[in-house]
Amino acid sequence: MKKPAAATALLAGAGLANATLNCSTEAFQKIIPANASVVLAKRVAENGTFTPPAADTGFPDPAYQLPALCAVQIEMPTDADTTSNFGLFLPDTWKGRMVVSGNSAFSGVNYAEMGAGVTYGAVAMSTDTGHDSAFDNSWAKNPESIVDWGWRAMHLSIVEAKKVIAAYYGKPLDYSYYNGCSTGGRQGLKKIEAFPDDFDGAVVGAPAWWTTHLQLFNIYAAEYHLPENSTHHISSDLFELIANETLKQCDPQDGVKDNIISDPRRCNLNLETMLCPANTTTSDSNTCLTDAQLDTLYHYYNDWTVRRHGPRQRHSRQLRPLTLLQPRLKTHPLPGLADPSIPTGGSVYFYKQIQRTLRSKGIDLDDFYKFYLIPEMEHCGSTPSNMEAPWYIGGSSQASTIGSDGSGNHLHERKGFNDGKHDALLAMIGWVENGTDDLDYVVKQRPICPWPKQAMYIGNGSFWEADTWECEGLY
């Protein structure tokens, strides 16, 4: 995994500032397969902006404050008579790495996220997974297009991108990394299982991998809650009551009241405290829950179960151990504990299945697989408004979500964030290349701990300082 120290030092010193090919359609057309085509090739000046082609409806947002680079988009055919596109940002000053950004929803070339990836001195890459759409899934009528979305377009794009990089810079890349969340998290898990040689390390956030369960639960969740005129319907006003009561009961369990629930699984939440007193009518529903509404809430707080031609079975037990992950590839899964879209339990279950599979073969997960749960982080970023927990870790989509500070500085470039203790991708780079594993603008900090450990407050100082907490094994 670790390259020789001399080679690494030479690469860092040289910077490879001069590309061997010019940034033109003609130049790239000569190095890609004859049946592929260059959609665009254009220079972007230092601190410039790249606006995606108008056809990119999946990710139409521009990439801002870029280093000087060459932007390329290439269309590739597959042997299944389909096509896919991938984009590359090839920086003038290159550190020998490639960072592949995942997608969300139903894809498009993610140029905005590539804009964050290229600031690490790496070539940034993203694929449209074979089609261009945000939430329109009409493309899925073709079974081969589903295969493209599932894995094929990403793998073929990475293979070809590595060839383009080698030709453009006159040398092959040294390290390849993946960074994705949500659908991008699912892409990452699929890639590291099926094609472990594509990457040296992967940062996987909130993976939407258990799709048969995720989509069905969305349907069941609506059925539990509707229709709106039913006695079991919970109004939006009531959810604020539920959130505040949950915070009241569960916040202190980590040793400090700070409006953050460190681990909701350790909280024995008593929902009955919200039950309305006798003779309360539904008109009082903004202050308490009726018995019917409490039943609805139990559907959300308890395991989802269904009957399958016999005894009731828990869905968390229906998947068998998965394909063996390759120990040579280092992986950081990072789900959020307040994610309303992708249940955290799916990531916990995935980790446990990998653990069961590898332990029986005498393989230690800690050598290549670290699993972190982010307290109060919602889907890939942000935090509930009544909690405002620290959540920025330089993860996929986070830089583009926050944007800049108004003066053109991206958040992950600020002093205090540009190291492996504050940036998940830099932590991965340090782990792969140097064997380290660390994970003035900072306002609030909380350590995140490798599962199953949890951060516990141990000091008398500010609970927004990371050194007043320790990771303790509680399970």
mmCIF file of C-alpha atoms in Angstrom, residues 30 37 81 105 113 127 131 153 179 189 212 241 268 277 290 302 329 346 354 364 379 382:
data_model
loop_
_atom_site.group_PDB
_atom_site.id
_atom_site.type_symbol
_atom_site.label_atom_id
_atom_site.label_comp_id
_atom_site.label_asym_id
_atom_site.label_seq_id
_atom_site.Cartn_x
_atom_site.Cartn_y
_atom_site.Cartn_z
ATOM 1 C CA LYS A 30 -5.944 10.611 -30.031
ATOM 2 C CA SER A 37 -15.664 10.729 -28.346
ATOM 3 C CA ASP A 81 -24.887 -1.059 -26.779
ATOM 4 C CA ALA A 105 -30.195 10.143 -6.897
ATOM 5 C CA GLU A 113 -18.252 17.852 -6.318
ATOM 6 C CA THR A 127 -19.457 9.633 -14.255
ATOM 7 C CA HIS A 131 -27.753 8.671 -18.338
ATOM 8 C CA ALA A 153 -20.370 2.932 -16.087
ATOM 9 C CA ASN A 179 -15.452 9.800 -2.051
ATOM 10 C CA LEU A 189 -19.501 -0.201 -1.492
ATOM 11 C CA THR A 212 -35.168 -3.238 -1.686
ATOM 12 C CA LEU A 241 -42.827 18.228 20.432
ATOM 13 C CA ASN A 268 -34.226 4.000 26.448
ATOM 14 C CA PRO A 277 -54.098 12.727 29.664
ATOM 15 C CA THR A 290 -53.223 10.421 21.409
ATOM 16 C CA ASN A 302 -39.222 0.141 16.316
ATOM 17 C CA LEU A 329 -8.237 -1.514 0.198
ATOM 18 C CA GLY A 346 -28.369 -0.440 7.557
ATOM 19 C CA ILE A 354 -18.397 -7.913 7.000
ATOM 20 C CA ASP A 364 -8.695 -8.085 11.289
ATOM 21 C CA HIS A 379 -28.238 12.973 5.233
ATOM 22 C CA SER A 382 -26.318 19.432 8.076
#
